[in-house]
Coordinates of C-alpha atoms and ligand atoms in Angstrom, one line a residue:
M1294 CA 4.4 -12.1 -61.8
L1295 CA 4.5 -10.7 -58.3
R1296 CA 8.2 -10.1 -58.5
R1297 CA 7.8 -8.2 -61.7
L1298 CA 5.3 -5.9 -60.0
L1299 CA 7.9 -4.7 -57.6
G1300 CA 10.1 -4.4 -60.6
S1301 CA 13.3 -5.5 -58.9
P1302 CA 15.0 -8.7 -57.9
S1303 CA 13.3 -9.3 -54.7
R1304 CA 13.4 -12.2 -52.3
P1305 CA 11.1 -15.1 -53.3
Q1306 CA 7.5 -14.3 -52.4
T1307 CA 6.7 -16.7 -49.7
A1308 CA 3.4 -18.0 -48.5
P1309 CA 2.4 -16.9 -45.0
T1310 CA 4.7 -18.4 -42.4
L1311 CA 3.5 -21.0 -40.0
S1312 CA 3.5 -18.5 -37.2
A1313 CA 1.4 -16.2 -39.3
A1314 CA -1.0 -18.9 -40.2
M1315 CA -1.3 -19.8 -36.5
R1316 CA -2.2 -16.2 -35.6
C1317 CA -5.5 -16.9 -37.4
L1318 CA -6.3 -13.3 -38.0
S1319 CA -9.7 -13.0 -39.6
S1320 CA -11.8 -10.1 -40.8
G1321 CA -14.0 -8.8 -38.0
S1322 CA -11.8 -10.1 -35.2
V1323 CA -9.5 -7.2 -34.6
D1324 CA -9.9 -4.3 -32.2
I1325 CA -7.1 -1.8 -31.8
T1326 CA -6.8 -0.2 -28.4
V1327 CA -3.1 0.6 -28.3
P1328 CA -2.1 4.3 -28.8
L1329 CA -1.2 5.1 -32.4
N1330 CA 0.9 8.2 -31.9
F1331 CA 4.6 7.8 -31.5
W1332 CA 7.3 10.3 -30.5
A1333 CA 10.5 10.4 -28.6
G1334 CA 10.9 6.7 -28.7
R1335 CA 7.5 5.4 -27.6
R1336 CA 3.8 5.2 -28.3
R1337 CA 1.8 8.1 -26.9
T1338 CA -1.9 8.7 -26.1
S1339 CA -3.3 12.0 -26.9
Q1340 CA -3.2 14.2 -23.8
E1341 CA -5.5 16.9 -25.1
S1342 CA -9.2 16.1 -24.7
R1343 CA -10.5 16.2 -28.2
E1344 CA -13.4 14.4 -29.8
K1345 CA -12.3 10.9 -31.0
E1346 CA -13.1 9.8 -34.5
N1347 CA -14.1 6.3 -35.5
V1348 CA -11.7 4.3 -37.7
Y1349 CA -13.4 1.5 -39.7
E1350 CA -12.4 -1.9 -41.0
P1351 CA -13.4 -1.7 -44.7
A1352 CA -13.9 -5.5 -45.0
T1353 CA -16.7 -5.5 -42.4
G1354 CA -17.7 -1.9 -41.8
R1355 CA -16.9 -2.5 -38.0
V1356 CA -15.3 0.2 -35.9
L1357 CA -11.6 -0.9 -35.7
C1358 CA -10.4 1.8 -33.3
H1359 CA -10.7 5.5 -32.4
L1360 CA -8.5 8.2 -33.7
E1361 CA -7.2 10.8 -31.3
P1362 CA -6.2 13.8 -33.4
C1363 CA -3.1 15.6 -32.1
G1364 CA -3.3 19.2 -31.3
G1365 CA -0.7 22.0 -31.1
E1366 CA 0.9 20.8 -27.9
E1367 CA 1.4 17.3 -29.2
V1368 CA 2.6 18.4 -32.6
D1369 CA 5.1 20.6 -30.8
Q1370 CA 6.4 17.6 -28.7
A1371 CA 6.8 15.5 -31.8
V1372 CA 8.6 18.2 -33.7
K1373 CA 10.8 18.8 -30.7
A1374 CA 11.7 15.1 -30.5
A1375 CA 12.5 15.1 -34.2
K1376 CA 14.7 18.2 -33.8
S1377 CA 16.7 16.7 -31.0
A1378 CA 17.2 13.4 -33.0
F1379 CA 18.4 15.5 -36.0
G1380 CA 21.5 16.6 -34.1
P1381 CA 23.2 13.2 -33.6
W1382 CA 21.7 11.6 -36.7
S1383 CA 22.9 14.3 -39.1
K1384 CA 26.4 13.9 -37.6
M1385 CA 26.6 10.2 -38.3
S1386 CA 28.4 9.0 -41.4
G1387 CA 26.4 7.6 -44.2
M1388 CA 27.7 4.1 -43.3
E1389 CA 26.5 4.4 -39.7
R1390 CA 23.0 5.6 -40.8
A1391 CA 22.9 2.8 -43.4
R1392 CA 23.6 0.1 -40.7
I1393 CA 20.5 1.2 -38.8
M1394 CA 18.3 1.4 -41.9
I1395 CA 19.4 -2.1 -43.0
E1396 CA 18.5 -3.4 -39.5
A1397 CA 15.1 -1.7 -39.9
A1398 CA 14.7 -3.4 -43.3
H1399 CA 15.4 -6.8 -41.6
L1400 CA 12.8 -6.1 -38.9
I1401 CA 10.2 -5.3 -41.6
E1402 CA 11.0 -8.6 -43.3
S1403 CA 10.6 -10.5 -40.1
R1404 CA 7.3 -8.7 -39.3
R1405 CA 6.1 -8.8 -43.0
E1406 CA 2.9 -10.9 -42.4
E1407 CA 1.8 -9.0 -39.3
I1408 CA 2.3 -5.6 -41.0
A1409 CA 0.5 -6.8 -44.2
E1410 CA -2.4 -8.1 -42.1
M1411 CA -2.8 -4.8 -40.3
E1412 CA -2.7 -3.0 -43.6
V1413 CA -5.5 -5.2 -44.9
V1414 CA -7.6 -4.8 -41.7
N1415 CA -7.3 -1.0 -41.9
N1416 CA -7.3 -0.4 -45.7
G1417 CA -9.4 -3.3 -47.2
K1418 CA -6.9 -4.3 -49.9
S1419 CA -6.1 -8.0 -50.5
I1420 CA -3.4 -9.7 -48.4
T1421 CA -1.5 -10.5 -51.6
E1422 CA -1.2 -6.8 -52.5
A1423 CA -0.5 -5.8 -48.9
R1424 CA 2.5 -8.2 -48.8
L1425 CA 3.9 -6.5 -51.9
D1426 CA 3.4 -3.1 -50.3
V1427 CA 5.4 -4.2 -47.3
D1428 CA 8.1 -5.6 -49.6
S1429 CA 8.2 -2.3 -51.5
A1430 CA 8.6 -0.4 -48.2
R1431 CA 11.5 -2.7 -47.2
L1432 CA 13.2 -2.5 -50.6
C1433 CA 13.0 1.3 -50.4
I1434 CA 14.7 1.4 -47.0
E1435 CA 17.4 -1.0 -48.3
Y1436 CA 17.9 1.1 -51.4
Y1437 CA 18.4 4.4 -49.6
A1438 CA 20.6 2.7 -47.0
G1439 CA 22.8 1.8 -49.9
L1440 CA 22.8 5.4 -51.1
A1441 CA 23.5 6.9 -47.7
S1442 CA 27.2 6.4 -47.9
T1443 CA 27.5 7.7 -51.4
L1444 CA 26.2 11.2 -50.6
A1445 CA 29.0 13.6 -51.5
G1446 CA 29.9 17.1 -52.7
Q1447 CA 32.1 18.4 -55.5
H1448 CA 35.6 19.9 -55.5
V1449 CA 36.1 22.8 -57.9
Q1450 CA 39.5 24.2 -58.6
L1451 CA 39.8 28.0 -58.9
S1452 CA 42.6 30.3 -60.0
G1453 CA 45.8 30.7 -58.0
G1454 CA 45.3 27.4 -56.1
S1455 CA 42.1 28.6 -54.5
F1456 CA 39.2 26.2 -54.6
A1457 CA 35.7 25.6 -53.6
Y1458 CA 33.8 22.5 -52.5
T1459 CA 30.2 21.6 -51.9
R1460 CA 28.7 19.7 -49.0
R1461 CA 25.5 17.9 -49.4
E1462 CA 23.7 18.6 -46.1
P1463 CA 20.3 17.5 -44.7
L1464 CA 17.4 19.9 -44.4
G1465 CA 16.5 19.2 -40.8
V1466 CA 13.0 18.1 -39.6
C1467 CA 10.9 16.9 -42.5
V1468 CA 7.2 16.4 -42.3
G1469 CA 5.6 13.5 -44.2
I1470 CA 1.8 13.6 -44.8
G1471 CA 0.3 10.4 -46.3
A1472 CA -2.8 9.3 -48.2
W1473 CA -4.8 6.2 -47.3
N1474 CA -4.2 4.0 -50.3
Y1475 CA -0.7 2.8 -49.4
P1476 CA -0.3 3.7 -45.7
F1477 CA 2.8 1.7 -44.8
Q1478 CA 4.5 2.0 -48.2
I1479 CA 4.0 5.8 -48.3
A1480 CA 5.6 6.2 -44.8
A1481 CA 8.6 4.2 -46.0
W1482 CA 8.9 5.9 -49.4
K1483 CA 9.1 9.3 -47.5
S1484 CA 11.2 8.3 -44.5
A1485 CA 13.8 6.3 -46.3
P1486 CA 15.3 9.0 -48.5
A1487 CA 14.8 11.6 -45.7
L1488 CA 16.7 9.6 -43.1
A1489 CA 19.4 8.5 -45.5
C1490 CA 20.2 12.1 -46.1
G1491 CA 20.5 12.8 -42.4
N1492 CA 17.1 14.3 -41.7
S1493 CA 14.5 13.4 -39.1
M1494 CA 10.8 13.1 -39.7
V1495 CA 7.4 13.6 -38.3
F1496 CA 4.8 11.6 -40.2
K1497 CA 1.1 12.1 -40.3
P1498 CA -0.9 9.2 -41.8
S1499 CA -4.4 9.7 -43.2
P1500 CA -7.0 9.7 -40.4
V1501 CA -8.7 6.9 -42.4
T1502 CA -5.7 4.6 -42.1
P1503 CA -3.8 5.4 -38.9
V1504 CA -2.8 1.9 -38.0
T1505 CA 0.5 0.8 -39.7
A1506 CA 2.8 3.9 -39.7
V1507 CA 3.3 3.5 -36.0
L1508 CA 4.7 0.0 -36.7
L1509 CA 7.4 1.6 -38.8
A1510 CA 8.2 4.0 -36.0
E1511 CA 8.6 1.1 -33.6
I1512 CA 10.8 -0.7 -36.2
Y1513 CA 13.2 2.3 -36.7
A1514 CA 13.5 2.7 -32.9
K1515 CA 14.2 -1.0 -32.4
A1516 CA 16.8 -0.9 -35.2
G1517 CA 18.8 1.6 -33.2
A1518 CA 17.6 5.0 -34.5
P1519 CA 18.1 7.9 -32.0
E1520 CA 14.9 8.6 -30.0
G1521 CA 12.7 10.9 -32.0
L1522 CA 14.2 10.2 -35.4
F1523 CA 10.8 9.0 -36.9
N1524 CA 7.7 10.1 -35.2
V1525 CA 4.0 9.6 -35.9
V1526 CA 1.2 12.1 -35.1
Q1527 CA -2.4 11.2 -35.9
G1528 CA -5.0 13.6 -37.1
G1529 CA -6.6 15.2 -40.2
Q1530 CA -6.5 18.5 -41.8
E1531 CA -6.0 20.5 -38.6
T1532 CA -3.0 18.4 -37.4
G1533 CA -1.6 18.6 -40.9
S1534 CA -1.8 22.4 -41.0
L1535 CA -0.1 22.6 -37.6
L1536 CA 2.8 20.6 -39.0
C1537 CA 3.1 22.6 -42.2
Y1538 CA 3.2 26.0 -40.4
H1539 CA 5.5 24.8 -37.6
P1540 CA 8.5 27.0 -37.5
D1541 CA 10.9 24.1 -36.7
V1542 CA 9.8 22.1 -39.7
D1543 CA 12.1 22.5 -42.7
K1544 CA 10.3 20.5 -45.5
V1545 CA 6.9 19.0 -46.2
S1546 CA 6.5 15.9 -48.3
F1547 CA 2.9 15.2 -49.2
T1548 CA 1.0 12.5 -50.9
G1549 CA -2.7 13.1 -51.6
S1550 CA -5.2 14.9 -53.8
V1551 CA -4.5 18.0 -55.9
P1552 CA -6.7 20.4 -53.9
T1553 CA -5.0 19.4 -50.6
G1554 CA -1.6 19.6 -52.4
Q1555 CA -2.4 23.2 -53.3
K1556 CA -3.1 24.0 -49.7
I1557 CA 0.1 22.4 -48.5
M1558 CA 2.1 24.4 -51.0
E1559 CA 0.5 27.6 -49.9
M1560 CA 1.1 26.8 -46.2
A1561 CA 4.7 25.8 -46.8
S1562 CA 5.3 29.0 -48.8
K1563 CA 4.7 31.1 -45.7
G1564 CA 8.0 29.6 -44.3
V1565 CA 9.6 29.3 -47.8
K1566 CA 9.8 25.5 -47.1
P1567 CA 10.5 23.1 -50.0
V1568 CA 7.7 20.7 -50.8
T1569 CA 7.4 17.3 -52.5
L1570 CA 3.9 16.8 -53.8
E1571 CA 2.7 13.4 -55.0
L1572 CA -0.8 14.1 -56.2
G1573 CA -3.6 12.6 -58.2
G1574 CA -3.9 11.6 -61.8
K1575 CA -6.2 10.6 -64.7
S1576 CA -3.6 8.7 -66.7
P1577 CA -4.0 7.5 -70.3
L1578 CA -3.1 4.0 -71.4
I1579 CA -2.8 3.7 -75.2
I1580 CA -3.2 0.3 -76.9
F1581 CA -2.2 0.2 -80.6
K1582 CA -3.5 -2.5 -82.9
D1583 CA 0.0 -4.1 -83.3
S1584 CA 0.2 -4.8 -79.5
D1585 CA 0.5 -8.2 -78.0
L1586 CA -3.2 -8.0 -77.1
E1587 CA -2.9 -10.6 -74.3
N1588 CA -0.3 -8.4 -72.6
A1589 CA -2.3 -5.3 -73.3
V1590 CA -5.3 -6.7 -71.5
R1591 CA -3.2 -7.8 -68.6
G1592 CA -1.7 -4.3 -68.5
A1593 CA -5.1 -2.6 -68.6
L1594 CA -6.2 -4.7 -65.6
M1595 CA -3.1 -3.9 -63.7
A1596 CA -3.6 -0.2 -64.6
N1597 CA -7.1 -0.1 -63.2
F1598 CA -7.8 -2.6 -60.5
L1599 CA -4.9 -2.8 -58.0
T1600 CA -6.0 -1.7 -54.5
Q1601 CA -9.7 -1.6 -55.7
G1602 CA -8.7 1.0 -58.3
Q1603 CA -7.5 3.4 -55.6
V1604 CA -4.1 4.1 -57.1
C1605 CA -2.8 7.5 -58.1
S1606 CA -1.0 6.3 -61.2
N1607 CA -3.9 4.3 -62.6
G1608 CA -4.4 4.3 -66.4
T1609 CA -8.1 4.8 -66.3
R1610 CA -8.5 6.4 -69.7
V1611 CA -7.9 3.3 -71.9
Y1612 CA -7.5 4.4 -75.6
V1613 CA -7.8 1.4 -77.9
Q1614 CA -7.1 1.6 -81.6
K1615 CA -10.4 1.0 -83.4
D1616 CA -9.3 -2.2 -85.3
V1617 CA -8.8 -4.1 -82.0
L1618 CA -11.4 -2.5 -79.9
A1619 CA -14.0 -5.3 -80.0
E1620 CA -11.4 -8.0 -79.3
F1621 CA -9.8 -6.0 -76.5
V1622 CA -13.1 -5.2 -74.8
E1623 CA -14.4 -8.8 -74.9
E1624 CA -11.3 -10.1 -73.2
V1625 CA -11.1 -7.3 -70.6
V1626 CA -14.7 -7.7 -69.6
K1627 CA -14.3 -11.5 -69.3
R1628 CA -11.3 -11.1 -67.0
T1629 CA -12.8 -8.3 -65.0
Q1630 CA -15.9 -10.4 -64.3
A1631 CA -13.6 -13.2 -63.1
I1632 CA -11.9 -11.1 -60.4
A1633 CA -12.5 -12.7 -57.0
I1634 CA -14.0 -10.1 -54.7
G1635 CA -14.4 -10.7 -51.0
D1636 CA -12.6 -11.1 -47.7
P1637 CA -9.3 -9.4 -48.2
L1638 CA -7.6 -11.6 -45.7
L1639 CA -8.2 -14.7 -47.9
E1640 CA -5.4 -15.9 -50.2
S1641 CA -7.9 -16.4 -53.0
T1642 CA -9.2 -12.8 -53.0
R1643 CA -8.0 -10.5 -55.7
M1644 CA -10.2 -7.5 -54.9
G1645 CA -11.1 -6.4 -51.3
A1646 CA -13.1 -3.5 -50.0
L1647 CA -12.9 0.1 -50.9
V1648 CA -11.5 2.3 -48.1
S1649 CA -14.7 3.8 -46.6
R1650 CA -18.4 4.0 -47.0
P1651 CA -18.4 7.6 -48.3
H1652 CA -15.7 6.8 -50.8
L1653 CA -17.6 3.7 -52.0
D1654 CA -20.7 5.9 -52.5
K1655 CA -18.7 8.5 -54.4
V1656 CA -17.3 5.9 -56.8
L1657 CA -20.7 4.4 -57.4
S1658 CA -22.1 7.8 -58.1
F1659 CA -19.5 8.4 -60.8
V1660 CA -20.8 5.2 -62.5
E1661 CA -24.4 6.4 -62.2
Q1662 CA -23.4 9.8 -63.6
A1663 CA -21.5 8.1 -66.5
K1664 CA -24.6 6.2 -67.5
K1665 CA -26.7 9.3 -67.7
E1666 CA -24.2 11.9 -69.0
A1667 CA -25.0 13.0 -72.5
S1668 CA -22.2 14.4 -74.5
P1669 CA -22.2 16.8 -77.5
L1670 CA -19.4 14.6 -78.9
K1671 CA -21.8 11.7 -79.4
C1672 CA -24.5 11.2 -82.0
S1673 CA -26.8 9.5 -79.5
S1674 CA -28.1 11.1 -76.3
N1675 CA -27.0 8.0 -74.2
G1676 CA -24.3 8.1 -71.7
A1677 CA -21.5 5.6 -71.2
K1678 CA -22.4 1.9 -71.5
V1679 CA -21.6 -0.3 -68.4
L1680 CA -20.1 -3.4 -69.9
C1681 CA -19.7 -5.0 -66.4
G1682 CA -19.7 -4.2 -62.7
G1683 CA -20.2 -0.8 -61.2
E1684 CA -22.5 -2.1 -58.5
R1685 CA -22.4 -2.6 -54.8
F1686 CA -21.3 -6.1 -53.9
V1687 CA -22.4 -8.0 -50.8
P1688 CA -20.2 -11.1 -50.2
S1689 CA -22.0 -14.3 -49.0
D1690 CA -20.1 -14.4 -45.7
P1691 CA -22.5 -12.7 -43.3
K1692 CA -19.7 -10.9 -41.4
L1693 CA -18.8 -9.0 -44.6
K1694 CA -22.3 -7.8 -45.4
S1695 CA -21.6 -4.3 -44.2
G1696 CA -18.2 -4.0 -45.9
Y1697 CA -17.5 -1.5 -48.7
Y1698 CA -17.3 -3.8 -51.8
M1699 CA -18.2 -3.1 -55.4
T1700 CA -17.9 -5.0 -58.6
P1701 CA -15.1 -3.7 -60.9
C1702 CA -16.5 -1.7 -63.8
V1703 CA -15.7 -1.3 -67.4
L1704 CA -17.3 1.6 -69.2
S1705 CA -17.5 1.8 -73.0
D1706 CA -19.0 4.4 -75.4
C1707 CA -17.1 7.1 -73.5
T1708 CA -16.1 10.5 -74.9
D1709 CA -13.3 12.7 -73.7
D1710 CA -15.6 15.3 -72.3
M1711 CA -17.4 13.0 -69.9
T1712 CA -16.9 13.4 -66.1
C1713 CA -15.8 9.7 -65.8
V1714 CA -13.0 10.4 -68.4
R1715 CA -11.9 13.8 -67.0
E1716 CA -12.0 13.3 -63.2
E1717 CA -10.0 11.1 -60.9
I1718 CA -12.6 8.5 -59.7
F1719 CA -10.1 6.6 -57.5
G1720 CA -12.0 3.4 -57.7
P1721 CA -12.3 0.3 -59.9
V1722 CA -13.7 2.0 -63.0
M1723 CA -12.1 1.7 -66.4
S1724 CA -13.2 4.0 -69.2
V1725 CA -12.6 2.6 -72.7
L1726 CA -12.3 5.0 -75.6
S1727 CA -11.4 4.3 -79.2
F1728 CA -9.0 6.1 -81.5
E1729 CA -7.8 5.9 -85.0
T1730 CA -4.4 7.7 -85.4
E1731 CA -1.3 8.2 -83.3
Q1732 CA -1.5 11.9 -83.6
E1733 CA -5.1 12.0 -82.6
V1734 CA -4.6 9.8 -79.5
L1735 CA -1.5 11.8 -78.4
Q1736 CA -3.5 15.0 -78.5
R1737 CA -6.4 13.5 -76.5
A1738 CA -4.1 11.7 -74.0
N1739 CA -2.3 15.0 -73.1
N1740 CA -5.6 17.0 -72.9
T1741 CA -5.7 16.9 -69.1
T1742 CA -4.4 19.0 -66.2
F1743 CA -2.9 15.9 -64.7
G1744 CA 0.4 14.3 -65.7
L1745 CA 1.2 11.6 -63.3
A1746 CA 1.6 8.5 -65.6
A1747 CA 0.9 7.1 -69.0
G1748 CA 1.3 3.8 -70.8
V1749 CA 1.6 2.5 -74.4
F1750 CA 1.3 -1.0 -75.7
T1751 CA 2.8 -1.6 -79.2
R1752 CA 5.2 -4.0 -80.8
D1753 CA 6.7 -1.1 -82.8
V1754 CA 9.7 0.0 -80.8
T1755 CA 10.1 3.2 -82.8
R1756 CA 6.5 4.2 -82.2
A1757 CA 6.8 3.3 -78.5
H1758 CA 9.6 5.8 -77.9
R1759 CA 8.2 8.4 -80.3
V1760 CA 4.8 8.3 -78.4
V1761 CA 6.4 8.3 -74.9
E1762 CA 8.6 11.3 -75.8
Q1763 CA 5.4 13.3 -76.5
L1764 CA 3.4 12.1 -73.5
K1765 CA 3.3 14.8 -70.8
A1766 CA 3.6 12.5 -67.8
G1767 CA 6.2 11.9 -65.1
S1768 CA 6.1 8.0 -65.3
C1769 CA 5.6 6.4 -68.7
F1770 CA 5.3 2.6 -69.2
I1771 CA 6.0 0.8 -72.4
N1772 CA 4.3 -2.6 -72.6
N1773 CA 3.6 -2.8 -68.9
Y1774 CA 1.8 -0.6 -66.3
N1775 CA 2.0 0.3 -62.6
I1776 CA 5.3 -1.2 -61.7
T1777 CA 7.3 0.9 -59.3
P1778 CA 10.8 -0.4 -58.7
V1779 CA 12.3 1.7 -55.9
E1780 CA 15.4 2.4 -57.9
V1781 CA 13.4 4.4 -60.4
P1782 CA 12.0 8.0 -59.8
F1783 CA 8.3 8.3 -59.5
G1784 CA 6.3 11.5 -59.7
G1785 CA 4.1 13.8 -61.7
Y1786 CA 4.1 16.5 -64.4
K1787 CA 1.7 19.4 -64.4
M1788 CA -0.9 19.4 -61.6
S1789 CA 0.1 15.8 -60.5
G1790 CA 3.0 17.1 -58.5
I1791 CA 6.4 18.5 -57.7
G1792 CA 9.6 16.5 -57.0
R1793 CA 10.1 12.8 -57.1
E1794 CA 10.1 9.8 -54.8
N1795 CA 12.4 6.8 -55.2
G1796 CA 15.5 6.7 -57.3
Q1797 CA 18.8 8.5 -56.8
V1798 CA 17.3 11.9 -57.7
T1799 CA 15.2 12.0 -54.6
V1800 CA 18.4 12.8 -52.6
E1801 CA 18.1 16.2 -54.2
F1802 CA 14.7 16.7 -52.6
Y1803 CA 15.8 15.8 -49.1
S1804 CA 19.1 17.7 -48.9
Q1805 CA 20.7 21.0 -49.7
L1806 CA 24.0 22.1 -51.1
K1807 CA 26.4 24.3 -49.2
T1808 CA 29.2 25.9 -51.2
V1809 CA 32.5 26.6 -49.4
F1810 CA 35.0 29.0 -51.1
V1811 CA 38.7 28.6 -49.9
E1812 CA 41.1 31.4 -50.7
M1813 CA 44.7 30.3 -50.9
G1814 CA 46.1 33.8 -51.6
D1815 CA 45.5 37.4 -50.5
V1816 CA 42.1 39.1 -50.7
D1817 CA 42.0 41.1 -53.9
S1818 CA 40.2 44.1 -52.5
L1819 CA 38.9 47.0 -54.5
F1820 CA 39.0 49.2 -51.4
Ligands
NAD2841 N1 1.1 10.7 -56.6 C1 1.2 9.8 -55.7 O1 2.2 9.3 -55.4 C2 -0.1 9.5 -54.9 C3 -0.1 8.3 -54.1 C4 -1.2 8.0 -53.4 C5 -2.4 8.8 -53.5 N2 -2.3 9.9 -54.2 C6 -3.5 10.8 -54.3 O2 -4.2 10.9 -53.0 C7 -5.6 11.1 -53.2 C8 -6.3 10.2 -52.3 O3 -5.8 10.3 -51.0 P1 -6.6 11.1 -49.8 O4 -8.1 11.1 -50.1 O5 -6.0 10.6 -48.6 O6 -6.1 12.6 -50.1 P2 -6.3 13.9 -49.3 O7 -5.7 15.0 -50.1 O8 -7.7 14.0 -48.9 O9 -5.5 13.7 -47.9 C9 -4.1 13.3 -47.9 C10 -3.5 13.7 -46.6 O10 -3.6 15.1 -46.4 C11 -4.1 15.4 -45.1 N3 -4.7 16.7 -45.2 C12 -6.0 17.1 -45.7 N4 -6.2 18.4 -45.6 C13 -5.0 18.9 -45.1 C14 -4.6 20.3 -44.8 N5 -5.4 21.3 -45.0 N6 -3.4 20.4 -44.3 C15 -2.6 19.4 -44.1 N7 -2.9 18.1 -44.4 C16 -4.1 17.9 -44.9 C17 -5.1 14.3 -44.8 O11 -5.4 14.2 -43.5 C18 -4.3 13.1 -45.4 O12 -3.3 12.7 -44.4 C19 -5.8 10.8 -54.7 O13 -6.0 12.1 -55.3 C20 -4.6 10.1 -55.1 O14 -4.3 10.3 -56.5 C21 -1.2 10.3 -54.9
2ZO2842 C1 0.6 0.8 -57.3 N1 1.9 1.4 -57.2 C2 2.4 1.1 -58.5 C3 2.7 0.7 -56.1 C4 1.8 2.8 -57.0 C5 1.8 3.4 -55.7 C6 1.7 4.9 -55.6 C7 0.4 5.4 -55.9 O1 -0.7 5.4 -55.3

C-alpha cells in the first residue's frame, strides 16, 4: 500500500534501521539550537538583531527552537551566493549536474530516518507518512537528475540553407517559498527541477516548520554542488517579500494559500518575473453507486486524513450517490473512528498532531460553525451533523497533553452553500454530500473557485473518462486519490495555481528558450 501511495516503483519500504532505533528519539526530547539558515556552503546565524520567534513541537506543544528571521542584508547575501553558484552550475553539462543530484539522492536515502524524524518533530505528522515524504523528495531528485541530460533545443531548417536553432537555457536565481505541510518534500519538489535545468535556488521554508530544509541544503553541498547552489533563508512574510522583490531573483515558485499566492504574483509582476503557484483547494470526490465501495471508502480516507487533513489536494467534498450513501457513511465512520491518534513518532500512530495551536483552533471552529450553520437549501434549520470526531483529543501519555490533536471528523447533512463545503479547512474534516445524477454532481463539483484536484470512483470506464473530462481540476484521480508519482505533473486550475510541479513539463517552468537565427547567404536588405 505504501508503495502505491508514492505511485512509482520505489525501493522496499524498510522498518527503521537499527541505528535509527538506537537513536531513541522520542517526542518531547528534542531541542534545536543549531542555526537554520544556510548560504554559501554553510549554516548561518542571523546577524541582524531581530526578535526571535518560537517554533513549536506539535506533538507536545513544547518550544522546539527559535526562529531568526532574515532581513535585507541576509537575503542579499543568500541571493549573492546563489548568483555566484549559477555561473559554474549553468555551464555544466546535464550529465555533470545529474551526477551531483544522484549523489544527493543517495545521501537522502542514507539519512532517511533522521530526516523523517525531524519532520515529525517539527510538523506533527506520523513517522510512517514522514518517511514517504522523504522518499518522494528523493525520487523527485532522481527523476530530474535523469531529465537533466535530456534538455535540448530544436533545429529548424530555413530557405537557402539558413537555419535556426533553439537553446533551452536556465532562468538564473530561483526563489522557492514553502508551506508547512510538506516541508522537506516541497523543498525537493522545487529545487530538483530548478537545479536540473541549471538554475540555483534560495528557499524560504514556512516559519512554522523551519527545521528540515537546511538538511537538504547540507545534502546538496555534501553531494558536490557548488557553494551557494541551494540556500535557505528563514523568516515569514517580510523575508518572503524581500526575496520576491529582489532584483537578482529571476523566478518565484510558491506553495501556500491563495491569498498569499495573489500577493506573490503581484510582487513578482513588478519585475515581470515568472511564477509557479501551487495553491489551495476544496476538491470534490465523486462516488457512484457502481463503485467498488470498499475501495471508495479507502479512497475517501486517503483523500481526507493524510497529514491530519492538512493536504492541499484533499477531496474534502465527498459526493456519494444516494443509493449507496448509507452503506458508505457507515463504513467511513467506522474506519475513521478506528484511526490511531497519538504520538507521531510511534510506528502504530496513523494520525499525529495538527501543525499549531492556532491552526487546531481554526479547524475546530469550522466544525462548530458547521454544526450551527443553517442553510436555505435545507428543509430543517439544523446545520451539519457530526457523525464522528471534530473534538480536541488529549492522548493518555502525559507528555503529549499540550499537543495539538483532534479526532478526525465526518460531517453529514451538508449542503453546497455551507462554509465547511465551500472553504478550505485544511484539517481532518470530511463533508459528505449526496447526489442523484451525473449531470447534477458535475455541476456541483465544479461550482468552486478552486481547481486543484478531483476524484471519481466508478466501475464504468466510459463514465469515469466522461466525468473526468468535464471536471475543472488540474489533477484528477480515477478509482484512487492523493497519489503523486513524481513522473506526473501536479498543479491546479482556476485559483488553485499556475504552472506545474513534477513530470517532464516542469522543465518549461524552470527554463527559457533562446532562438538563434543563422544566415547562410547574404542579407536581403530593403535599404
Ligand atoms: N498546491 C499545492 O501544491 C500546495 C501544497 C501545500 C500547501 N498548499 C496550500 O498552502 C496553504 C497552507 O500553507 P500555509 O499556511 O503555510 O500558507 P501561507 O500562504 O500562509 O504561507 C506559505 C508561505 O508563504 C510565506 N508568505 C506569507 N506571506 C508572504 C508574503 N507576503 N510574501 C512572501 N511570502 C509570504 C509564508 O511565510 C510561507 O512560507 C493551504 O492553502 C494549502 O492548500 C498548496
Ligand atoms: C499528499 N500528497 C499527495 C503527497 C500531496 C502533497 C502536495 C500537497 O500538499
